[in-house]
Short mmCIF file of C-alpha atoms in Angstrom, two decimals:
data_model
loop_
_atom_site.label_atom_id
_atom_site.label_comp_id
_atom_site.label_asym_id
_atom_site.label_seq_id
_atom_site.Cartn_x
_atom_site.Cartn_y
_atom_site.Cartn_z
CA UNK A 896 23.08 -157.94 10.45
CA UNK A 897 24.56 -155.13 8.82
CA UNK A 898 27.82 -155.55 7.33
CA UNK A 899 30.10 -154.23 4.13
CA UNK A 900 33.44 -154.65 2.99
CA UNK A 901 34.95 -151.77 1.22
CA UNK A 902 37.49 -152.98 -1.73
CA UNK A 903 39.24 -151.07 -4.37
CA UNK A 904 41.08 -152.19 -7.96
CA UNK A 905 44.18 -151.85 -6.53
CA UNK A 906 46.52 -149.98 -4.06
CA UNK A 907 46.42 -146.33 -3.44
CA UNK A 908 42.83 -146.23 -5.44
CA UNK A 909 40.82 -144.47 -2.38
CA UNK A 910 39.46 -147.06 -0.18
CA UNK A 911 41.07 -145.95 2.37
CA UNK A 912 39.90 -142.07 2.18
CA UNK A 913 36.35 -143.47 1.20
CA UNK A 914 36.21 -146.05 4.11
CA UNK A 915 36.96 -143.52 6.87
CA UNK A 916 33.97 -141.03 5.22
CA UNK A 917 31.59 -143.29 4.80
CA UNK A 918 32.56 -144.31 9.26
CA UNK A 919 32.43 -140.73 9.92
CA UNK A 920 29.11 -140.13 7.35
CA UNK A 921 27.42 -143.28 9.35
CA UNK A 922 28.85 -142.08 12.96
CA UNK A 923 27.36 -138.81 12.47
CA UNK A 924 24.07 -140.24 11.44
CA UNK A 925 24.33 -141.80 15.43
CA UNK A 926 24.69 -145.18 14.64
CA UNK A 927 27.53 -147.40 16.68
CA UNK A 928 29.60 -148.33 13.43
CA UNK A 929 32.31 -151.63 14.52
CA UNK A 930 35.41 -151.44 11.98
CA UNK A 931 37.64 -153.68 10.69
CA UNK A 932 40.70 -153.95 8.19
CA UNK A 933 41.65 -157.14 6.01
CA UNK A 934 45.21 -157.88 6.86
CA UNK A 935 47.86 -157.12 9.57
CA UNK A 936 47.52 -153.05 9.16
CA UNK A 937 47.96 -150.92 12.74
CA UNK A 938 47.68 -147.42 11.27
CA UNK A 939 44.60 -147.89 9.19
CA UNK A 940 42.55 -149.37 11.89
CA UNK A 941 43.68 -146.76 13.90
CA UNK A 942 42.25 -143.94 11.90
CA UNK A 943 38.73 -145.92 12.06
CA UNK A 944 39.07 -146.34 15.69
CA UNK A 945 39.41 -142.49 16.05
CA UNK A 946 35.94 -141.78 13.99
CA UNK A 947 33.90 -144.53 15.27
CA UNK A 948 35.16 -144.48 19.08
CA UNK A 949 34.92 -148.50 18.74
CA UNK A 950 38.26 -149.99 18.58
CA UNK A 951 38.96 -151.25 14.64
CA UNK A 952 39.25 -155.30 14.76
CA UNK A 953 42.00 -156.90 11.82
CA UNK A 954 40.82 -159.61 9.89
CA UNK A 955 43.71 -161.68 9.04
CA UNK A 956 43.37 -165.06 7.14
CA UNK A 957 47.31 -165.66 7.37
CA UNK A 958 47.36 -165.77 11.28
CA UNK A 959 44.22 -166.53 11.55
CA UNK A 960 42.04 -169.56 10.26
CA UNK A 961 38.11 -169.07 8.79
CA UNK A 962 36.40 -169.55 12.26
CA UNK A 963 38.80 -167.43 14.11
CA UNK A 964 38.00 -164.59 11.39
CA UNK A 965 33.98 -165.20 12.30
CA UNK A 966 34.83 -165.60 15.81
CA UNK A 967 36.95 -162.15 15.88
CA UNK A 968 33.82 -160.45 13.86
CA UNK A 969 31.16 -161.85 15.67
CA UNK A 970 32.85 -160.95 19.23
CA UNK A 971 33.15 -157.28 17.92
CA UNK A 972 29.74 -156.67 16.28
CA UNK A 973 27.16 -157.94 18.48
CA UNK A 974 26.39 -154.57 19.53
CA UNK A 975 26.71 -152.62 16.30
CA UNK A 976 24.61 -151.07 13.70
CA UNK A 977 26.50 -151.91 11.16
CA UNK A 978 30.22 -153.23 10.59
CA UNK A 979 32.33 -151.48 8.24
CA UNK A 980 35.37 -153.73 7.04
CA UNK A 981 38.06 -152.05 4.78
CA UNK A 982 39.82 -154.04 2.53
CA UNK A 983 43.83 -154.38 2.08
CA UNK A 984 45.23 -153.79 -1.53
CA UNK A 985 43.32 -154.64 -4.53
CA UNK A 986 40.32 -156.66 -4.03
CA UNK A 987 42.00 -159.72 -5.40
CA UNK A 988 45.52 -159.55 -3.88
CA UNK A 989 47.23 -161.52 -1.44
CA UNK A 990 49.87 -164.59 -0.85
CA UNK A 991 50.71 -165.41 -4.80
CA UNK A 992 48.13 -166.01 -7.12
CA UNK A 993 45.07 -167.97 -5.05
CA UNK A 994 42.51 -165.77 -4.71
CA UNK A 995 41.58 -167.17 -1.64
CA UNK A 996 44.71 -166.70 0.27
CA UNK A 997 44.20 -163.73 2.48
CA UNK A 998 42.15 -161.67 -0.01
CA UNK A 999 39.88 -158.97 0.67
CA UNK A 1000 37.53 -160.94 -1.91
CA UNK A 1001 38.29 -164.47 0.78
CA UNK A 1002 37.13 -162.53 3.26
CA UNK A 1003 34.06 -160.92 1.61
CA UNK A 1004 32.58 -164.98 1.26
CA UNK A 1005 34.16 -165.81 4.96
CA UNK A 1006 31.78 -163.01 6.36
CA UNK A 1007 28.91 -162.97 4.00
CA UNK A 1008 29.34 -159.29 3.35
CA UNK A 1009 28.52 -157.31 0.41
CA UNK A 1010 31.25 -155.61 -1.43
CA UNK A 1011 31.55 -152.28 -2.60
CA UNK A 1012 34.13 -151.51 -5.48
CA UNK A 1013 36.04 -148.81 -5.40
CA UNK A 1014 37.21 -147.57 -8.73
CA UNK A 1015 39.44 -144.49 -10.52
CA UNK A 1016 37.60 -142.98 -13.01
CA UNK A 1017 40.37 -140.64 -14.34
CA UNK A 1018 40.38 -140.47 -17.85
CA UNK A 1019 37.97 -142.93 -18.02
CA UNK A 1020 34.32 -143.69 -19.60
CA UNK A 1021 33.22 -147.09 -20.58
CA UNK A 1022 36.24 -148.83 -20.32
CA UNK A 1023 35.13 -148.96 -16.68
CA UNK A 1024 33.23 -151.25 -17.14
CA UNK A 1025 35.08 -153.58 -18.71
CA UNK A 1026 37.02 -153.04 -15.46
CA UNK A 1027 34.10 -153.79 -13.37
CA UNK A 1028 33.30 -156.66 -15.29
CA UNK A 1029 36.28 -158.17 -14.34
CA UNK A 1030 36.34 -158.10 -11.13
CA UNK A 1031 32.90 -159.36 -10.93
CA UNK A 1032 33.79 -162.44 -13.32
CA UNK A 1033 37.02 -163.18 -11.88
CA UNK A 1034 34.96 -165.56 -8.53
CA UNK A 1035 30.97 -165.14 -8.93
CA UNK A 1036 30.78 -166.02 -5.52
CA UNK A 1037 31.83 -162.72 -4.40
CA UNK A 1038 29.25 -160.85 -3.78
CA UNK A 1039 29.78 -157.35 -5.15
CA UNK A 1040 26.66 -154.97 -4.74
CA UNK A 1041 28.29 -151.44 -5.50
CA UNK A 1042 30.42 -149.43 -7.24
CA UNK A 1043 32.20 -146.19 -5.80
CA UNK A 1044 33.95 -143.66 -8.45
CA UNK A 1045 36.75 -141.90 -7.35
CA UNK A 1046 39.17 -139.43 -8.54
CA UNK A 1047 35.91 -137.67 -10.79
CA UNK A 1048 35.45 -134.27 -11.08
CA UNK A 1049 32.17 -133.55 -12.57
CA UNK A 1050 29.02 -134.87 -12.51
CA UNK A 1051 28.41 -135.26 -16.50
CA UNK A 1052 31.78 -137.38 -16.02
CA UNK A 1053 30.53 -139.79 -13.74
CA UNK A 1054 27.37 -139.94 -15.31
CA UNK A 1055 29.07 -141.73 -18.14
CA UNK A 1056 30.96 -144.17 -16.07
CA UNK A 1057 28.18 -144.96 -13.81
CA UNK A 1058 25.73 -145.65 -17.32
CA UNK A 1059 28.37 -147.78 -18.72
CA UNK A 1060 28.59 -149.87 -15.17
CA UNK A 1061 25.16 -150.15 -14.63
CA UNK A 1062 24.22 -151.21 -18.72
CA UNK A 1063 27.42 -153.67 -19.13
CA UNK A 1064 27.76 -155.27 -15.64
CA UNK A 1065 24.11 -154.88 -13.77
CA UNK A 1066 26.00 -153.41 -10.72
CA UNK A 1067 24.93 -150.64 -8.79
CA UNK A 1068 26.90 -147.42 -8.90
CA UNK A 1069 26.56 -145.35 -5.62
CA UNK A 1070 28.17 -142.21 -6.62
CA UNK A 1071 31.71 -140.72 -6.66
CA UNK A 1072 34.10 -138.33 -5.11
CA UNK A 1073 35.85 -135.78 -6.52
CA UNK A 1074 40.23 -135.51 -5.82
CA UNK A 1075 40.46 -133.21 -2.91
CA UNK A 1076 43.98 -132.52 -1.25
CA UNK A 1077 42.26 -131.29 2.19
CA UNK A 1078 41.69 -134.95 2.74
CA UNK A 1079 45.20 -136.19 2.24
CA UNK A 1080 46.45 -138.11 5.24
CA UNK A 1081 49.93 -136.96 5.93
CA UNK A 1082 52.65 -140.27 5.41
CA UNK A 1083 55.84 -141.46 6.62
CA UNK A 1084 58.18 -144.53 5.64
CA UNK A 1085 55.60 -146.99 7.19
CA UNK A 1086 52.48 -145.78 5.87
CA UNK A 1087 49.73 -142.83 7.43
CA UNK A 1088 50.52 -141.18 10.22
CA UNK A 1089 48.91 -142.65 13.66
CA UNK A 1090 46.15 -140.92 14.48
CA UNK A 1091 47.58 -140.45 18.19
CA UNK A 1092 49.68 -137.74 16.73
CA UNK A 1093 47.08 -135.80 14.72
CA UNK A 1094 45.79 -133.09 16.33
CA UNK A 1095 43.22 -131.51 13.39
CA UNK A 1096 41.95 -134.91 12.85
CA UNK A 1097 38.16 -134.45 14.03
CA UNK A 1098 37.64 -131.34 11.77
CA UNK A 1099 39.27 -132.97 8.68
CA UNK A 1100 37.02 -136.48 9.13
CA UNK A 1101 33.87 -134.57 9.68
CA UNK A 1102 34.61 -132.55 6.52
CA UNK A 1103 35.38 -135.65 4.74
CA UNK A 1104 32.17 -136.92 5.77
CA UNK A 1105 30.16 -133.87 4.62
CA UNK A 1106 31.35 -134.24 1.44
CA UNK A 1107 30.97 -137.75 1.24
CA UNK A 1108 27.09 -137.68 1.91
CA UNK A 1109 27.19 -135.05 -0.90
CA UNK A 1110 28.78 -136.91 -3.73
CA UNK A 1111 28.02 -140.35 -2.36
CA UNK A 1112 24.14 -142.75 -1.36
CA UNK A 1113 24.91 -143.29 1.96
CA UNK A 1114 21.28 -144.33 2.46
CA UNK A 1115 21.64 -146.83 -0.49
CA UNK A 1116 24.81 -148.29 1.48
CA UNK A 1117 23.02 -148.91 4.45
CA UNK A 1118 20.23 -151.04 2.90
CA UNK A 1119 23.44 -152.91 0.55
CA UNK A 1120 24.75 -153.87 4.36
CA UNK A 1121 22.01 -156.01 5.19
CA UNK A 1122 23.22 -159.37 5.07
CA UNK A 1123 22.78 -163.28 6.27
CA UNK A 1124 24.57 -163.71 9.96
CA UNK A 1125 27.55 -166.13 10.24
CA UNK A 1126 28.40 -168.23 12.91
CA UNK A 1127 31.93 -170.06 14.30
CA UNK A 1128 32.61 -173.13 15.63
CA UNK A 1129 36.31 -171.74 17.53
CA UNK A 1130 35.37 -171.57 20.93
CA UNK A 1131 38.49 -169.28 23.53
CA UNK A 1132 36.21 -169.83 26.81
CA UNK A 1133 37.35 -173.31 27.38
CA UNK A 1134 40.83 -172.00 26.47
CA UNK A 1135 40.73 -169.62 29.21
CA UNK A 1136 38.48 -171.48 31.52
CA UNK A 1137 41.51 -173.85 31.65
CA UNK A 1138 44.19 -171.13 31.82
CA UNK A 1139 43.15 -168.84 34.34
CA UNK A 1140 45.40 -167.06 36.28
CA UNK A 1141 45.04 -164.68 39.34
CA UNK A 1142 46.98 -161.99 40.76
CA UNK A 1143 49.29 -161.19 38.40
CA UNK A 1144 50.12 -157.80 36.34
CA UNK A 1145 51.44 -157.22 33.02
CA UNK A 1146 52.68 -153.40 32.04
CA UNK A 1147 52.38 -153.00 28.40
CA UNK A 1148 54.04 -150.21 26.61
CA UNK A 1149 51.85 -147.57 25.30
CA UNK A 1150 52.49 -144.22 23.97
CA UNK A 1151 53.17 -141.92 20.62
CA UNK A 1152 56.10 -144.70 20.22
CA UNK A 1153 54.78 -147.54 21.00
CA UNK A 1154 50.89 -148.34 20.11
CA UNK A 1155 51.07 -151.38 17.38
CA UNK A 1156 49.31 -154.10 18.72
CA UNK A 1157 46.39 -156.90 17.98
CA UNK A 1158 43.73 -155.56 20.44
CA UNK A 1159 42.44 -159.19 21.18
CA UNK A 1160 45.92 -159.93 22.15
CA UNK A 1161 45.46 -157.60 24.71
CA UNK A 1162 41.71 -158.70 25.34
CA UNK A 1163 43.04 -162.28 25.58
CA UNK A 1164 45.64 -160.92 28.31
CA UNK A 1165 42.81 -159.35 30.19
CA UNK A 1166 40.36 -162.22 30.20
CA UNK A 1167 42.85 -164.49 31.43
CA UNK A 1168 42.83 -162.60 34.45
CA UNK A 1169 46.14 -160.58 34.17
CA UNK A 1170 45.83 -157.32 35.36
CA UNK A 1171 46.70 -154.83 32.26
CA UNK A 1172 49.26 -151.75 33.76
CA UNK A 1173 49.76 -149.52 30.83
CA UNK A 1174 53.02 -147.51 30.44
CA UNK A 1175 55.30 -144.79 28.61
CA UNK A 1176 58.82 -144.95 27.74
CA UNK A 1177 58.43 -141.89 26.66
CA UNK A 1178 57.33 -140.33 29.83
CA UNK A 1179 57.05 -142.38 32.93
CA UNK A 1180 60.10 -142.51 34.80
CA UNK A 1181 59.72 -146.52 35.25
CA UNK A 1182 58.31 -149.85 34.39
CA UNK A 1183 55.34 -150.01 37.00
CA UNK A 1184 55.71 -153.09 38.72
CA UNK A 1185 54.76 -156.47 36.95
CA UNK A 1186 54.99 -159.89 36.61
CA UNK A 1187 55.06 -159.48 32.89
CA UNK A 1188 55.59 -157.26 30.38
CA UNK A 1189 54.87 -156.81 26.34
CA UNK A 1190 56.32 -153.85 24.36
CA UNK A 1191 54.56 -153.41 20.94
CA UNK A 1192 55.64 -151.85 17.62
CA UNK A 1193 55.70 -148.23 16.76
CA UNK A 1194 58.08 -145.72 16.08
CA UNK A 1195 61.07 -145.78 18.30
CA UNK A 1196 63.13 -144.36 15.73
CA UNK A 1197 61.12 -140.81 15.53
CA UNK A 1198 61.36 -140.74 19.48
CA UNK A 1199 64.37 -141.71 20.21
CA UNK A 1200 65.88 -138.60 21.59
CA UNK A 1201 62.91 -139.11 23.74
CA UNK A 1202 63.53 -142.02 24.78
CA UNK A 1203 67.41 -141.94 25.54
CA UNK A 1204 66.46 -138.77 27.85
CA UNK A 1205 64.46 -141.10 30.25
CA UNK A 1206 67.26 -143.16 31.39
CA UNK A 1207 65.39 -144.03 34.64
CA UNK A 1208 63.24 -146.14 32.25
CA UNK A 1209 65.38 -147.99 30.34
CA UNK A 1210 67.19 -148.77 33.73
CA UNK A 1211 64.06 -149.83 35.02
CA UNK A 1212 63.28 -152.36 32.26
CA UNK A 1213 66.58 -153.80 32.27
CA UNK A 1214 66.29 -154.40 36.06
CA UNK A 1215 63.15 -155.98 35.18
CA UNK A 1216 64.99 -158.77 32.55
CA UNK A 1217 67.63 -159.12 35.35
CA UNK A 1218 65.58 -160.21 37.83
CA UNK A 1219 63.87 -162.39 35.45
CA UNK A 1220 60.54 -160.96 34.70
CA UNK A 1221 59.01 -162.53 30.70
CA UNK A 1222 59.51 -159.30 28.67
CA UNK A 1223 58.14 -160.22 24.73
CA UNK A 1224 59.20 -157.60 22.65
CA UNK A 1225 57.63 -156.71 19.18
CA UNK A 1226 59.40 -154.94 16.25
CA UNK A 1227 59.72 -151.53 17.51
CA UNK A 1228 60.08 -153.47 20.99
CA UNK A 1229 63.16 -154.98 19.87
CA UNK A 1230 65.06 -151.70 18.60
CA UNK A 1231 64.04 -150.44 21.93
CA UNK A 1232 65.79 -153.34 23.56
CA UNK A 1233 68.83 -152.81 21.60
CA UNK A 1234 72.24 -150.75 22.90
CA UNK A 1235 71.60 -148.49 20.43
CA UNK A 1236 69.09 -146.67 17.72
CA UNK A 1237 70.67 -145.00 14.74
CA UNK A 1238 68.07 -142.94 12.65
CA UNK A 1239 67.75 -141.64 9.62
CA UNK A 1240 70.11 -139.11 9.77
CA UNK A 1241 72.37 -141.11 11.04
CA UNK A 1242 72.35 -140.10 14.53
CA UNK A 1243 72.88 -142.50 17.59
CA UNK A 1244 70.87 -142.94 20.69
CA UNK A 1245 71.17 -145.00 23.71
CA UNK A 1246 68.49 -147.90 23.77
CA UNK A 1247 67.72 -150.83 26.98
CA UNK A 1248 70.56 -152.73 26.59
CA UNK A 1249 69.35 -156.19 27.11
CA UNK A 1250 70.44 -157.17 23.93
CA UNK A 1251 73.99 -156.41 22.71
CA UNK A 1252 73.52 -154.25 18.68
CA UNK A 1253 72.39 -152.09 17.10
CA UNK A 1254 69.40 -150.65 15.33
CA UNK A 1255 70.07 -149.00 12.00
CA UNK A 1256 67.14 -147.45 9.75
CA UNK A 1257 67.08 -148.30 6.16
CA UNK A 1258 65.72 -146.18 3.13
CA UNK A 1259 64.02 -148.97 2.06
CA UNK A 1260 61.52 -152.11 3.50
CA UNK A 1261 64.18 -154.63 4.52
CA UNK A 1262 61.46 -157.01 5.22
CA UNK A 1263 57.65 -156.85 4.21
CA UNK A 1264 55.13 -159.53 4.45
CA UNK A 1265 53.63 -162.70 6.11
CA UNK A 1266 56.44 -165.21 7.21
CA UNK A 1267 56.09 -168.06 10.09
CA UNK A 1268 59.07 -168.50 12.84
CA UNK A 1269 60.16 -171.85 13.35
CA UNK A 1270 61.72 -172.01 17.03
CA UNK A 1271 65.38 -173.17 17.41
CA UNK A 1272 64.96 -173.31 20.53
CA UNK A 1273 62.80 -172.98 23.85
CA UNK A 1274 61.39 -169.22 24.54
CA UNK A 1275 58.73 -167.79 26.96
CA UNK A 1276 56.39 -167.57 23.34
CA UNK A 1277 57.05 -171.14 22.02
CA UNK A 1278 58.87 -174.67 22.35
CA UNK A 1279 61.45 -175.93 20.59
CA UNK A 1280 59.73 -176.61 16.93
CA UNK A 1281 56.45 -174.87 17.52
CA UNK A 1282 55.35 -172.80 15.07
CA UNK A 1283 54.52 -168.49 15.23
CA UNK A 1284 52.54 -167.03 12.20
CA UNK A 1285 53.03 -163.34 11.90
CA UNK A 1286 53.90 -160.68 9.41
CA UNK A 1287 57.34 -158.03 9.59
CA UNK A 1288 57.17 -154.89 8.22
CA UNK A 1289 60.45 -152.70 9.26
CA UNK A 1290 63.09 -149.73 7.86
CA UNK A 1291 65.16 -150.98 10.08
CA UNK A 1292 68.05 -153.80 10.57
CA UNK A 1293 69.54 -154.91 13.53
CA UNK A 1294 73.07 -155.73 13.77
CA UNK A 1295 74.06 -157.83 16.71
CA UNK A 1296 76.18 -161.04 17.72
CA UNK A 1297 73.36 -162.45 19.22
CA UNK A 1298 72.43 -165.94 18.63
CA UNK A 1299 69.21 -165.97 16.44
CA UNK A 1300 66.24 -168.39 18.12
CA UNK A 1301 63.98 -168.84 15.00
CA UNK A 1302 64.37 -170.16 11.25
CA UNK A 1303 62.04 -167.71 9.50
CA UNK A 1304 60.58 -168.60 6.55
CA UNK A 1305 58.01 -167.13 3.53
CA UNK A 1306 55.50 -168.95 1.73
CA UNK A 1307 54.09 -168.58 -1.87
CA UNK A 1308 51.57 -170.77 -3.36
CA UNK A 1309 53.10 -173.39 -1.06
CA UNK A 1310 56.91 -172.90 -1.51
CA UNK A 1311 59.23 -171.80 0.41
CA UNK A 1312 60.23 -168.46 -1.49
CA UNK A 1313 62.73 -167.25 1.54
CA UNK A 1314 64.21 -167.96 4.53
CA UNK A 1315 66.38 -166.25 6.93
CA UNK A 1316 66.95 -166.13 10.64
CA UNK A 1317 65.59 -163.80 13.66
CA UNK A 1318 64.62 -163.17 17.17
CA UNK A 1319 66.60 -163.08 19.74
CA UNK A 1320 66.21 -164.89 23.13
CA UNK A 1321 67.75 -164.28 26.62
CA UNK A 1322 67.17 -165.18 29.86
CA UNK A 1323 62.95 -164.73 30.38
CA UNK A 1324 63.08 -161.88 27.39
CA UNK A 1325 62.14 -162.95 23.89
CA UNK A 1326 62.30 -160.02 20.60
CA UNK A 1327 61.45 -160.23 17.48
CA UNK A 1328 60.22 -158.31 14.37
CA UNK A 1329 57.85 -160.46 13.69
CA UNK A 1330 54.24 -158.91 14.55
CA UNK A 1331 52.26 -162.25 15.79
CA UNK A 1332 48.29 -162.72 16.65
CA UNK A 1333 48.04 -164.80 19.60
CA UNK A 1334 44.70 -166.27 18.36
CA UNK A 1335 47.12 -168.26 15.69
CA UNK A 1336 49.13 -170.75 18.22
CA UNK A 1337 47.54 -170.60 21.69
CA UNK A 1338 50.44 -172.38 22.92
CA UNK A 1339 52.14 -169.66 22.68
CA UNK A 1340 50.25 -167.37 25.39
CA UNK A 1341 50.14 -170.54 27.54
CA UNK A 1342 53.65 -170.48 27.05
CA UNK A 1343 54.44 -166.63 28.59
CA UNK A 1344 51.60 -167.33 31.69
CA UNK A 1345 54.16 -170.45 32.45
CA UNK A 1346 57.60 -167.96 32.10
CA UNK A 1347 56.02 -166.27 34.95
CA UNK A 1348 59.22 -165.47 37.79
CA UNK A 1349 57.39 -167.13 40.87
CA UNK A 1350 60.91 -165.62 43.01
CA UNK A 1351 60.22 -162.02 41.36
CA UNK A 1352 56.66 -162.08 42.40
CA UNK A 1353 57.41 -163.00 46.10
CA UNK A 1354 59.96 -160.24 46.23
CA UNK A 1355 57.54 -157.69 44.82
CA UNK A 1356 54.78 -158.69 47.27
CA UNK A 1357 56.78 -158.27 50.37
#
């Protein structure tokens, strides 16, 4: 099996840019290239999904335990010529100080795959290696097999670097890439741009990749990819042997705003035997008709003109909570369930409704990282006391009178370091910021299938 992860030294070193050329170098080259990205990312994984037309898999050891991580890349790659993982932050980094705790470098030994480093070289000769050194010293049982140089703009440059690497730390260097502001991904407040709203994206990544095979072995990388198989022991076909349903729809949101979501959550949906209705509340005058429906994250906020214009909609999904159909709402799913949106420039739109607040952007991350709701009490997701892993991410606050129904909490190196309360539950409709992985509590899609309106679904079918 053919397999890499992709690390760097840090944030904002270049994986990212180098990940999606070396896709698009080995997509061009005709082979079927499966994706992935360490961590609870949506954007990333959505630029990889664009290049490799294979849709980008997460890999995250909060949510998810060591056999659900094999299980997830096994499930994915049967089919490939090679998997391509990118990494999240520095190859090192995660919860606190273990270096097993949802680290690119954890993952790397989960998976068996060979690492490549990726490096700046600015201003930089043998001191790289010292660098290098490190990171191969810090856990031997990582298994790095390259080194990348970026940010390098001539040759005789990165000649020096990749001598020192190769005398001082018996690591393969693979080549470099030179700064180049055509590649630039354009940004907003919660990272790169989705590639849904990209337009000169093919041109740009096929560029990237031409230069990539210039500067960079690509040939070398393939033969680094080949790698020892791993299996799992989690097995989801008894879980939805004994779950089945039949006949019976859910609508999930989809659009420019809305598009953040797990895609085995969806899968899981699917081969459970729901029927999967996608929608726009953007542009589809209502809610098609369901006996369940999930609204994901996005980017309400940049839409929401949009979105107050189609009242028909929002009417329609409030109908839906009245007459009791399970609506689970995600971050961007809960400011769109709201009474109002105010954005960035302070303007206010009309939201749903179901729940009485407001949404009010932030110029800064009012919550960012892994954190587990404990439920207060019983929702269509979870019992009373059961347990929902997940990560928030949001600009956003919402200010409301609503009774919260979880005790949210976040962990470092085993202490609570935070705690707070969120999520709001009424009726059969359950929002949250918290982004969850159904994979992580089962319960808790065993849970919605139960919430299902049995009275709704009679009326519907008459």
């Amino acid at each position: 099996m053919k397999k890499i992860l992709i690390a760097g030294t840090n944030s904002g070193v270049g994986k990212t840019t180098i990940s999606l050329g070396i896709m698009q170098a080995l997509t061009k080259r005709s082979m079927k290239v499966q994706p992935y990205k360490v961590g609870p990312d949506y954007i990333d994984p959505s630029y990889h999904t664009f290049i490799t037309s294979r849709d980008s898999r997460n890999l995250d050891s909060y949510m998810l335990d060591d056999e659900k991580i094999k299980y997830v890349f096994n499930s994915a790659s049967k089919d490939a010529d090679i998997s391509v993982i990118e990494g999240v932050m520095g190859l090192y980094d995660g919860i606190g100080i273990d270096l097993d705790n949802c680290t690119s470098s954890h993952t790397s030994k989960i998976l068996k795959a060979p690492v490549i480093l990726v490096i700046n070289g600015k201003a930089m000769a043998a001191s790289s290696a010292a660098m290098v050194l490190g990171y191969k010293e810090l856990d031997k049982d990582v298994n790095i097999k390259g080194v990348i140089v970026n940010n390098v703009r001539t040759k005789t440059h990165y000649e020096i670097i990749k001598k020192a690497i190769e005398t001082y730390c018996k690591i393969e260097v693979l080549g470099y890439f030179p700064p180049n502001d055509e590649f630039s991904l354009e940004s907003r407040h919660l990272g790169l741009v989705p590639s849904v709203e990209i337009d000169s994206l093919k041109n740009k990544f096929s560029n990237l990749a031409d230069e990539i095979e210039k500067y960079i072995n690509i040939d070398r990388i393939i033969e680094i990819a080949e790698a020892e198989e791993v299996s799992s022991s989690f097995n989801l076909e008894d879980f939805i042997k004994e779950n089945k349903i039949e006949d019976k729809t859910i609508a999930i949101a989809y659009d420019k705003a809305f598009n953040f979501y797990y895609k085995e959550n969806i899968e899981l949906l699917k081969a459970l035997g729901l029927n999967i209705k996608y929608f726009s509340p953007l542009e589809d005058k209502k809610v098609p008709q369901s006996d369940y429906i999930y609204i994901g994250g996005g980017f309400p906020e940049i839409f929401a003109k949009e979105i107050e214009l189609n009242k028909s909609m929002r009417n329609s999904i409030k109908e839906a909570h009245i007459n009791k159909v399970p609506i689970y709402a995600e971050c961007g799913g809960l400011m769109y369930l709201g009474e109002k949106l105010i954005d960035q420039n302070n303007n206010e739109y009309d939201m749903v409704g179901i729940f009485s607040g407001v949404s009010k952007m932030t110029k800064s991350l009012k919550r960012f990282g892994y954190c587990y709701g404990e439920s207060k009490i019983d929702t269509i997701l979870s019992k009373k006391g059961e347990i929902i892993k997940g990560h928030e991410f949001h600009h956003s606050i919402f200010e409301t009178n609503e009774e919260c129904a979880y005790i949210m909490r976040k962990e470092r190196d085993k202490k609570v370091v935070d705690e707070w309360e969120g999520g709001y539950s009424k009726d059969k409709t359950l929002a949250t910021y918290l982004h969850t992985h159904f994979y992580n509590n089962l319960d808790c899609i065993k849970n919605f299938l139960n919430s299902g309106c049995k009275d709704y679904l009679e009326r519907g079918n008459n």
